[in-house]
PDB file of C-alpha atoms in Angstrom:
ATOM      1  CA  UNK A  14      22.769 -16.071   1.693  1.00  0.00           C
ATOM      2  CA  UNK A  15      21.169 -17.165  -1.603  1.00  0.00           C
ATOM      3  CA  UNK A  16      21.035 -13.884  -3.890  1.00  0.00           C
ATOM      4  CA  UNK A  17      17.849 -15.693  -5.532  1.00  0.00           C
ATOM      5  CA  UNK A  18      15.872 -17.084  -2.502  1.00  0.00           C
ATOM      6  CA  UNK A  19      12.707 -19.171  -3.498  1.00  0.00           C
ATOM      7  CA  UNK A  20       9.825 -17.522  -1.445  1.00  0.00           C
ATOM      8  CA  UNK A  21       6.483 -17.937  -2.691  1.00  0.00           C
ATOM      9  CA  UNK A  22       5.367 -14.914  -5.059  1.00  0.00           C
ATOM     10  CA  UNK A  23       1.572 -16.368  -5.853  1.00  0.00           C
ATOM     11  CA  UNK A  24       0.247 -13.497  -4.165  1.00  0.00           C
ATOM     12  CA  UNK A  25       2.475 -10.695  -5.756  1.00  0.00           C
ATOM     13  CA  UNK A  26       1.014 -12.600  -8.845  1.00  0.00           C
ATOM     14  CA  UNK A  27      -2.566 -12.147  -8.377  1.00  0.00           C
ATOM     15  CA  UNK A  28      -2.320  -9.401  -6.822  1.00  0.00           C
ATOM     16  CA  UNK A  29      -0.270  -7.505  -9.628  1.00  0.00           C
ATOM     17  CA  UNK A  30      -2.119  -9.152 -12.666  1.00  0.00           C
ATOM     18  CA  UNK A  31      -5.693  -9.819 -11.515  1.00  0.00           C
ATOM     19  CA  UNK A  32      -6.702  -7.891  -8.241  1.00  0.00           C
ATOM     20  CA  UNK A  33      -4.978  -4.097  -9.504  1.00  0.00           C
ATOM     21  CA  UNK A  34      -6.222  -4.614 -12.878  1.00  0.00           C
ATOM     22  CA  UNK A  35     -10.033  -5.662 -11.669  1.00  0.00           C
ATOM     23  CA  UNK A  36      -9.486  -2.593  -9.314  1.00  0.00           C
ATOM     24  CA  UNK A  37      -8.812  -0.110 -12.347  1.00  0.00           C
ATOM     25  CA  UNK A  38     -12.300  -1.877 -13.985  1.00  0.00           C
ATOM     26  CA  UNK A  39     -14.396  -1.675 -11.274  1.00  0.00           C
ATOM     27  CA  UNK A  40     -13.439   2.297 -10.415  1.00  0.00           C
ATOM     28  CA  UNK A  41     -14.202   3.056 -13.810  1.00  0.00           C
ATOM     29  CA  UNK A  42     -17.716   1.476 -13.886  1.00  0.00           C
ATOM     30  CA  UNK A  43     -18.653   2.261 -10.649  1.00  0.00           C
ATOM     31  CA  UNK A  44     -20.401   5.413 -11.547  1.00  0.00           C
ATOM     32  CA  UNK A  45     -22.896   3.672 -14.051  1.00  0.00           C
ATOM     33  CA  UNK A  46     -23.574   1.197 -11.665  1.00  0.00           C
ATOM     34  CA  UNK A  47     -24.856   3.806  -8.844  1.00  0.00           C
ATOM     35  CA  UNK A  48     -26.717   5.851 -11.767  1.00  0.00           C
ATOM     36  CA  UNK A  49     -28.386   2.466 -12.710  1.00  0.00           C
ATOM     37  CA  UNK A  50     -29.301   2.260  -8.882  1.00  0.00           C
ATOM     38  CA  UNK A  51     -30.795   5.789  -8.909  1.00  0.00           C
ATOM     39  CA  UNK A  52     -32.589   4.879 -12.308  1.00  0.00           C
ATOM     40  CA  UNK A  53     -34.319   2.192 -10.675  1.00  0.00           C
ATOM     41  CA  UNK A  54     -35.222   3.812  -7.996  1.00  0.00           C
ATOM     42  CA  UNK A  55     -37.190   6.317 -10.265  1.00  0.00           C
ATOM     43  CA  UNK A  56     -34.646   9.346  -9.910  1.00  0.00           C
ATOM     44  CA  UNK A  57     -33.470  10.485 -13.275  1.00  0.00           C
ATOM     45  CA  UNK A  58     -29.984  11.521 -13.047  1.00  0.00           C
ATOM     46  CA  UNK A  59     -26.927  12.057 -15.391  1.00  0.00           C
ATOM     47  CA  UNK A  60     -23.398  11.475 -14.635  1.00  0.00           C
ATOM     48  CA  UNK A  61     -21.484  14.272 -13.917  1.00  0.00           C
ATOM     49  CA  UNK A  62     -18.050  13.883 -16.291  1.00  0.00           C
ATOM     50  CA  UNK A  63     -16.363  15.614 -13.191  1.00  0.00           C
ATOM     51  CA  UNK A  64     -16.615  12.325 -11.083  1.00  0.00           C
ATOM     52  CA  UNK A  65     -14.238  10.474 -13.769  1.00  0.00           C
ATOM     53  CA  UNK A  66     -11.537  13.141 -13.199  1.00  0.00           C
ATOM     54  CA  UNK A  67     -10.328  11.157  -9.530  1.00  0.00           C
ATOM     55  CA  UNK A  68     -11.315   7.943 -10.819  1.00  0.00           C
ATOM     56  CA  UNK A  69      -9.004   8.585 -14.047  1.00  0.00           C
ATOM     57  CA  UNK A  70      -6.151   9.709 -11.748  1.00  0.00           C
ATOM     58  CA  UNK A  71      -6.512   6.841  -9.434  1.00  0.00           C
ATOM     59  CA  UNK A  72      -6.564   4.561 -12.454  1.00  0.00           C
ATOM     60  CA  UNK A  73      -3.483   6.083 -14.148  1.00  0.00           C
ATOM     61  CA  UNK A  74      -1.678   5.703 -10.871  1.00  0.00           C
ATOM     62  CA  UNK A  75      -2.871   2.043 -10.192  1.00  0.00           C
ATOM     63  CA  UNK A  76      -1.515   1.288 -13.870  1.00  0.00           C
ATOM     64  CA  UNK A  77       1.999   2.772 -12.794  1.00  0.00           C
ATOM     65  CA  UNK A  78       2.032   0.676  -9.565  1.00  0.00           C
ATOM     66  CA  UNK A  79       0.955  -2.696 -11.953  1.00  0.00           C
ATOM     67  CA  UNK A  80       3.998  -1.470 -14.236  1.00  0.00           C
ATOM     68  CA  UNK A  81       6.375  -1.048 -11.388  1.00  0.00           C
ATOM     69  CA  UNK A  82       5.499  -4.148 -10.021  1.00  0.00           C
ATOM     70  CA  UNK A  83       5.303  -6.108 -13.032  1.00  0.00           C
ATOM     71  CA  UNK A  84       9.269  -4.823 -13.490  1.00  0.00           C
ATOM     72  CA  UNK A  85      10.102  -5.431 -10.240  1.00  0.00           C
ATOM     73  CA  UNK A  86      11.283  -1.678  -9.631  1.00  0.00           C
ATOM     74  CA  UNK A  87      11.813  -0.300  -6.359  1.00  0.00           C
ATOM     75  CA  UNK A  88       9.508   2.538  -7.244  1.00  0.00           C
ATOM     76  CA  UNK A  89       6.731   0.209  -7.546  1.00  0.00           C
ATOM     77  CA  UNK A  90       7.251  -1.517  -4.479  1.00  0.00           C
ATOM     78  CA  UNK A  91       7.204   2.144  -2.924  1.00  0.00           C
ATOM     79  CA  UNK A  92       4.035   3.263  -4.849  1.00  0.00           C
ATOM     80  CA  UNK A  93       2.170   0.374  -3.727  1.00  0.00           C
ATOM     81  CA  UNK A  94       2.479   1.371  -0.130  1.00  0.00           C
ATOM     82  CA  UNK A  95       0.229   4.518  -0.986  1.00  0.00           C
ATOM     83  CA  UNK A  96      -1.958   2.590  -3.092  1.00  0.00           C
ATOM     84  CA  UNK A  97      -2.657   0.030  -0.388  1.00  0.00           C
ATOM     85  CA  UNK A  98      -2.854   3.059   2.155  1.00  0.00           C
ATOM     86  CA  UNK A  99      -5.044   4.862  -0.358  1.00  0.00           C
ATOM     87  CA  UNK A 100      -7.322   2.087  -0.915  1.00  0.00           C
ATOM     88  CA  UNK A 101      -7.750   1.159   2.856  1.00  0.00           C
ATOM     89  CA  UNK A 102      -8.336   5.198   3.910  1.00  0.00           C
ATOM     90  CA  UNK A 103     -10.451   5.940   0.930  1.00  0.00           C
ATOM     91  CA  UNK A 104     -12.430   3.108  -0.407  1.00  0.00           C
ATOM     92  CA  UNK A 105     -15.032   2.884   2.442  1.00  0.00           C
ATOM     93  CA  UNK A 106     -15.355   6.376   1.817  1.00  0.00           C
ATOM     94  CA  UNK A 107     -18.365   6.269  -0.648  1.00  0.00           C
ATOM     95  CA  UNK A 108     -20.560   3.262   1.317  1.00  0.00           C
ATOM     96  CA  UNK A 109     -20.334   4.318   4.881  1.00  0.00           C
ATOM     97  CA  UNK A 110     -23.124   6.276   6.083  1.00  0.00           C
ATOM     98  CA  UNK A 111     -21.448   7.974   8.932  1.00  0.00           C
ATOM     99  CA  UNK A 112     -18.218   8.438  10.602  1.00  0.00           C
ATOM    100  CA  UNK A 113     -18.411   5.886  13.418  1.00  0.00           C
ATOM    101  CA  UNK A 114     -18.914   3.518  10.760  1.00  0.00           C
ATOM    102  CA  UNK A 115     -15.901   4.751   8.291  1.00  0.00           C
ATOM    103  CA  UNK A 116     -13.813   4.251  11.466  1.00  0.00           C
ATOM    104  CA  UNK A 117     -14.595   0.896  12.409  1.00  0.00           C
ATOM    105  CA  UNK A 118     -14.517  -0.244   8.574  1.00  0.00           C
ATOM    106  CA  UNK A 119     -11.016   1.385   8.575  1.00  0.00           C
ATOM    107  CA  UNK A 120      -9.933  -0.715  11.398  1.00  0.00           C
ATOM    108  CA  UNK A 121     -11.223  -3.518   9.808  1.00  0.00           C
ATOM    109  CA  UNK A 122      -9.666  -3.411   6.573  1.00  0.00           C
ATOM    110  CA  UNK A 123      -6.454  -2.463   8.140  1.00  0.00           C
ATOM    111  CA  UNK A 124      -6.635  -5.890   9.934  1.00  0.00           C
ATOM    112  CA  UNK A 125      -7.715  -7.860   7.032  1.00  0.00           C
ATOM    113  CA  UNK A 126      -5.984  -6.093   4.221  1.00  0.00           C
ATOM    114  CA  UNK A 127      -3.456  -3.746   5.018  1.00  0.00           C
ATOM    115  CA  UNK A 128      -1.756  -6.060   7.484  1.00  0.00           C
ATOM    116  CA  UNK A 129      -1.201  -8.961   5.802  1.00  0.00           C
ATOM    117  CA  UNK A 130      -0.010  -6.718   2.779  1.00  0.00           C
ATOM    118  CA  UNK A 131       2.492  -4.771   5.004  1.00  0.00           C
ATOM    119  CA  UNK A 132       4.033  -8.333   6.034  1.00  0.00           C
ATOM    120  CA  UNK A 133       4.111  -9.748   2.384  1.00  0.00           C
ATOM    121  CA  UNK A 134       5.538  -6.789   0.788  1.00  0.00           C
ATOM    122  CA  UNK A 135       7.980  -6.235   3.446  1.00  0.00           C
ATOM    123  CA  UNK A 136       9.318  -9.947   3.420  1.00  0.00           C
ATOM    124  CA  UNK A 137       9.574  -9.490  -0.527  1.00  0.00           C
ATOM    125  CA  UNK A 138      11.154  -6.117  -0.921  1.00  0.00           C
ATOM    126  CA  UNK A 139      14.478  -7.833  -2.367  1.00  0.00           C
ATOM    127  CA  UNK A 140      12.235  -8.571  -5.293  1.00  0.00           C
ATOM    128  CA  UNK A 141      12.438  -4.886  -6.064  1.00  0.00           C
ATOM    129  CA  UNK A 142      15.535  -3.530  -4.489  1.00  0.00           C
ATOM    130  CA  UNK A 143      18.306  -6.086  -4.906  1.00  0.00           C
ATOM    131  CA  UNK A 144      20.832  -3.933  -2.635  1.00  0.00           C
ATOM    132  CA  UNK A 145      18.318  -4.084   0.176  1.00  0.00           C
ATOM    133  CA  UNK A 146      19.257  -5.696   3.534  1.00  0.00           C
ATOM    134  CA  UNK A 147      16.474  -8.061   3.832  1.00  0.00           C
ATOM    135  CA  UNK A 148      17.133 -11.148   5.153  1.00  0.00           C
ATOM    136  CA  UNK A 149      15.744 -14.291   3.703  1.00  0.00           C
ATOM    137  CA  UNK A 150      14.141 -16.905   5.974  1.00  0.00           C
ATOM    138  CA  UNK A 151      16.350 -19.653   6.416  1.00  0.00           C
ATOM    139  CA  UNK A 152      13.708 -22.422   5.308  1.00  0.00           C
ATOM    140  CA  UNK A 153      13.960 -20.344   1.839  1.00  0.00           C
ATOM    141  CA  UNK A 154      17.658 -20.509   1.644  1.00  0.00           C
ATOM    142  CA  UNK A 155      19.237 -23.299  -0.739  1.00  0.00           C
ATOM    143  CA  UNK A 156      21.751 -25.618   1.079  1.00  0.00           C
ATOM    144  CA  UNK A 157      24.784 -26.933  -0.309  1.00  0.00           C
ATOM    145  CA  UNK A 158      23.214 -29.849  -2.182  1.00  0.00           C
ATOM    146  CA  UNK A 159      20.774 -27.376  -4.065  1.00  0.00           C
ATOM    147  CA  UNK A 160      17.231 -28.357  -2.060  1.00  0.00           C
ATOM    148  CA  UNK A 161      15.521 -25.991   0.098  1.00  0.00           C
ATOM    149  CA  UNK A 162      15.452 -26.197   3.982  1.00  0.00           C
TER     150      UNK A 162
END
């Protein structure tokens, strides 16, 4: 088996350098958008600074995930699982009006977001842990002439 197989990593690039940074920016901007909606409805309100504590903690965690994925560290790959599960479970909390909607949203996110990312990142563990026993699909192994099957 080749030590450096050529499995595509376009999603990893998009996820690490576009999606995760966008998540940080959106998380920090979200309270201001909510306040703007309330002001448009004629409700005068101020943003409670305590709202930003979990947002800042989540943003710092997301930054560490970005850094770990960028540096191809095993701890980044592991922290990414926490991020994926956390966003799947916590994301719909602020928008779901009741528990039934929340559960349906969790199921839909699990099928459309969590499952594809699970498959993708499980196949690419070797990028973060060169000692892993991951078996690379044969079509991505180089043949003796240097081509790809």
